């Protein structure tokens, strides 16, 4: 029988075995898990806003915002509160139910905490779930953000521990795990995933999923990004990953993280409708909406409406989270 509850004892071998199944068998398993935990056709929508763009001290080899590379991106100051609120209202009109604010910081400075807390409070007051991604956290900061109304902290592991130093050298894997621990201790939900297409091997993709699987509880959101190549960054020339490989990774995530949102994240702009459909049919149940991610483009709202319409998919209600019998409520409402 297919296991549909979270497990914390996955081995790398088990994950590798899943990853290498014939695609039909893999997707069949993924959809068996999905249908036990989630309403059919429900897709959660998050919208991003870069609240502090560029000039980042880290050297993540994929990123447009690192000060180490000449990507032509202009660094900007922290946005004023009113601009953030305007963008959050627009996101809500776009059908987003979660608003994710990203800052190009290596780590959050105490002096910025009140400003970000005010943004969180204001976005929450608009009736949206809140998410921030602000780099590494110091003790106590996550608690202040939580008190302001923060739901999720995004902090990606990005790849396997073995490949990590090929991606970034200004921090180590354990730094990431430490911040994830701080966010958890403060009672925040986690959004944590990675990127495919940075020149990593399939074994690195398996390794990433295994590291995520060891987090207990699992991250409530698992973003699977396809590298958006940024001219001027060291990883821009990496071998492209196929959409089929993305679908494979998504299906494995759906099986390993049965109760988490699995998000088809960056890279949709480069995919055909059919490619995106494959990833959604492989088990993803969340996307970013709006025509911008942080610094790069995303399909516009009309294109997404067209795709969702063809698939017969609809916006998930927040209460579609599997815990608490909410799925049943949603199905009963039909
Ligand atoms: N500075 C914060 C951090 O690194 O945690 C937050 C912002 S950072 C842009 C958030 C995540 O976006 C990264 O961890 C990475 O997984 C993803 N990302 C950044 N640039 C990307 C790109 N060019 N293609 C795909 N994903 C990307
Ligand atoms: C995540 O995993 N992907 C998002 C969000 N979390 C912060 C960011 C994608 C960024 C893509 C490149 C850009 O727009 O700069
Ligand atoms: Fe900075 Fe985040 Fe970009 Fe890395 S991914 S360079 S930490 S903004």
PDB file of C-alpha atoms and ligand atoms in Angstrom, residues 48 50 52 56 58 60-65 101-107 132-136 153-159 164 171 176 179 193-196 198 223-230 233 265-267 288 293-296, ligand 1:
ATOM      1  CA  UNK A  48       6.313  37.204  -4.614  1.00  0.00           C
ATOM      2  CA  UNK A  50      11.233  41.735  -3.830  1.00  0.00           C
ATOM      3  CA  UNK A  52      14.971  44.759  -1.025  1.00  0.00           C
ATOM      4  CA  UNK A  56      23.669  40.859  -1.555  1.00  0.00           C
ATOM      5  CA  UNK A  58      26.416  36.089  -0.566  1.00  0.00           C
ATOM      6  CA  UNK A  60      25.018  32.086  -4.669  1.00  0.00           C
ATOM      7  CA  UNK A  61      26.070  31.120  -8.193  1.00  0.00           C
ATOM      8  CA  UNK A  62      22.542  31.251  -9.594  1.00  0.00           C
ATOM      9  CA  UNK A  63      21.452  34.615  -8.249  1.00  0.00           C
ATOM     10  CA  UNK A  64      20.903  37.909 -10.052  1.00  0.00           C
ATOM     11  CA  UNK A  65      21.146  39.759  -6.744  1.00  0.00           C
ATOM     12  CA  UNK A 101       8.427  39.073   0.570  1.00  0.00           C
ATOM     13  CA  UNK A 102      12.064  38.505  -0.396  1.00  0.00           C
ATOM     14  CA  UNK A 103      15.100  40.534   0.615  1.00  0.00           C
ATOM     15  CA  UNK A 104      18.597  40.208  -0.855  1.00  0.00           C
ATOM     16  CA  UNK A 105      20.278  39.996   2.514  1.00  0.00           C
ATOM     17  CA  UNK A 106      22.899  37.571   3.731  1.00  0.00           C
ATOM     18  CA  UNK A 107      21.305  37.852   7.160  1.00  0.00           C
ATOM     19  CA  UNK A 132       9.355  36.156   4.107  1.00  0.00           C
ATOM     20  CA  UNK A 133      12.806  35.158   2.919  1.00  0.00           C
ATOM     21  CA  UNK A 134      15.432  37.383   4.521  1.00  0.00           C
ATOM     22  CA  UNK A 135      18.580  35.269   4.714  1.00  0.00           C
ATOM     23  CA  UNK A 136      20.028  33.936   7.955  1.00  0.00           C
ATOM     24  CA  UNK A 153       9.848  31.455   6.556  1.00  0.00           C
ATOM     25  CA  UNK A 154      11.433  30.551   3.205  1.00  0.00           C
ATOM     26  CA  UNK A 155      15.022  29.334   3.339  1.00  0.00           C
ATOM     27  CA  UNK A 156      16.045  26.818   0.670  1.00  0.00           C
ATOM     28  CA  UNK A 157      18.654  24.086   0.966  1.00  0.00           C
ATOM     29  CA  UNK A 158      18.970  24.415  -2.823  1.00  0.00           C
ATOM     30  CA  UNK A 159      20.946  21.207  -3.522  1.00  0.00           C
ATOM     31  CA  UNK A 164      26.674  22.875  -2.080  1.00  0.00           C
ATOM     32  CA  UNK A 171      28.077  30.012   3.748  1.00  0.00           C
ATOM     33  CA  UNK A 176      21.008  26.990   6.437  1.00  0.00           C
ATOM     34  CA  UNK A 179      18.263  29.221  10.469  1.00  0.00           C
ATOM     35  CA  UNK A 193      13.202  23.381  -1.307  1.00  0.00           C
ATOM     36  CA  UNK A 194      15.770  23.735  -4.019  1.00  0.00           C
ATOM     37  CA  UNK A 195      16.808  24.335  -7.609  1.00  0.00           C
ATOM     38  CA  UNK A 196      17.309  21.884 -10.477  1.00  0.00           C
ATOM     39  CA  UNK A 198      22.668  24.023 -11.703  1.00  0.00           C
ATOM     40  CA  UNK A 223       9.418  24.829  -3.732  1.00  0.00           C
ATOM     41  CA  UNK A 224      10.983  23.045  -6.702  1.00  0.00           C
ATOM     42  CA  UNK A 225      12.694  25.672  -8.857  1.00  0.00           C
ATOM     43  CA  UNK A 226      14.122  25.225 -12.330  1.00  0.00           C
ATOM     44  CA  UNK A 227      17.199  27.429 -12.697  1.00  0.00           C
ATOM     45  CA  UNK A 228      16.420  30.723 -14.401  1.00  0.00           C
ATOM     46  CA  UNK A 229      19.803  31.351 -16.046  1.00  0.00           C
ATOM     47  CA  UNK A 230      21.035  34.866 -15.228  1.00  0.00           C
ATOM     48  CA  UNK A 233      26.345  34.463 -12.852  1.00  0.00           C
ATOM     49  CA  UNK A 265       8.285  27.453  -8.650  1.00  0.00           C
ATOM     50  CA  UNK A 266      10.787  29.393 -10.787  1.00  0.00           C
ATOM     51  CA  UNK A 267      11.225  28.383 -14.429  1.00  0.00           C
ATOM     52  CA  UNK A 288       3.741  31.440  -7.991  1.00  0.00           C
ATOM     53  CA  UNK A 293       9.065  36.420  -9.421  1.00  0.00           C
ATOM     54  CA  UNK A 294      11.725  38.431  -7.545  1.00  0.00           C
ATOM     55  CA  UNK A 295      13.829  39.833 -10.389  1.00  0.00           C
ATOM     56  CA  UNK A 296      12.722  37.681 -13.331  1.00  0.00           C
TER      57      UNK A 296
HETATM   58  N1  LIG B   1      18.420  35.969   0.367  1.00  0.00           N
HETATM   59  C1  LIG B   1      17.460  35.035   0.730  1.00  0.00           C
HETATM   60  C2  LIG B   1      17.962  33.611   0.673  1.00  0.00           C
HETATM   61  O1  LIG B   1      18.867  33.302  -0.072  1.00  0.00           O
HETATM   62  O2  LIG B   1      17.419  32.781   1.407  1.00  0.00           O
HETATM   63  C3  LIG B   1      16.178  35.138  -0.039  1.00  0.00           C
HETATM   64  C4  LIG B   1      16.106  35.370  -1.501  1.00  0.00           C
HETATM   65  S1  LIG B   1      16.633  34.064  -2.574  1.00  0.00           S
HETATM   66  C5  LIG B   1      16.466  34.875  -4.094  1.00  0.00           C
HETATM   67  C6  LIG B   1      15.375  32.802  -2.481  1.00  0.00           C
HETATM   68  C7  LIG B   1      15.558  31.555  -3.287  1.00  0.00           C
HETATM   69  O3  LIG B   1      15.235  31.795  -4.634  1.00  0.00           O
HETATM   70  C8  LIG B   1      16.929  30.937  -3.345  1.00  0.00           C
HETATM   71  O4  LIG B   1      17.215  30.156  -2.228  1.00  0.00           O
HETATM   72  C9  LIG B   1      16.860  30.082  -4.594  1.00  0.00           C
HETATM   73  O5  LIG B   1      16.443  28.761  -4.276  1.00  0.00           O
HETATM   74  C10 LIG B   1      15.803  30.781  -5.436  1.00  0.00           C
HETATM   75  N2  LIG B   1      16.421  31.399  -6.626  1.00  0.00           N
HETATM   76  C11 LIG B   1      17.168  32.525  -6.632  1.00  0.00           C
HETATM   77  N3  LIG B   1      17.606  32.792  -7.880  1.00  0.00           N
HETATM   78  C12 LIG B   1      17.138  31.816  -8.679  1.00  0.00           C
HETATM   79  C13 LIG B   1      17.261  31.531 -10.078  1.00  0.00           C
HETATM   80  N4  LIG B   1      17.976  32.291 -10.872  1.00  0.00           N
HETATM   81  N5  LIG B   1      16.621  30.456 -10.557  1.00  0.00           N
HETATM   82  C14 LIG B   1      15.888  29.651  -9.738  1.00  0.00           C
HETATM   83  N6  LIG B   1      15.750  29.862  -8.429  1.00  0.00           N
HETATM   84  C15 LIG B   1      16.356  30.934  -7.889  1.00  0.00           C
END
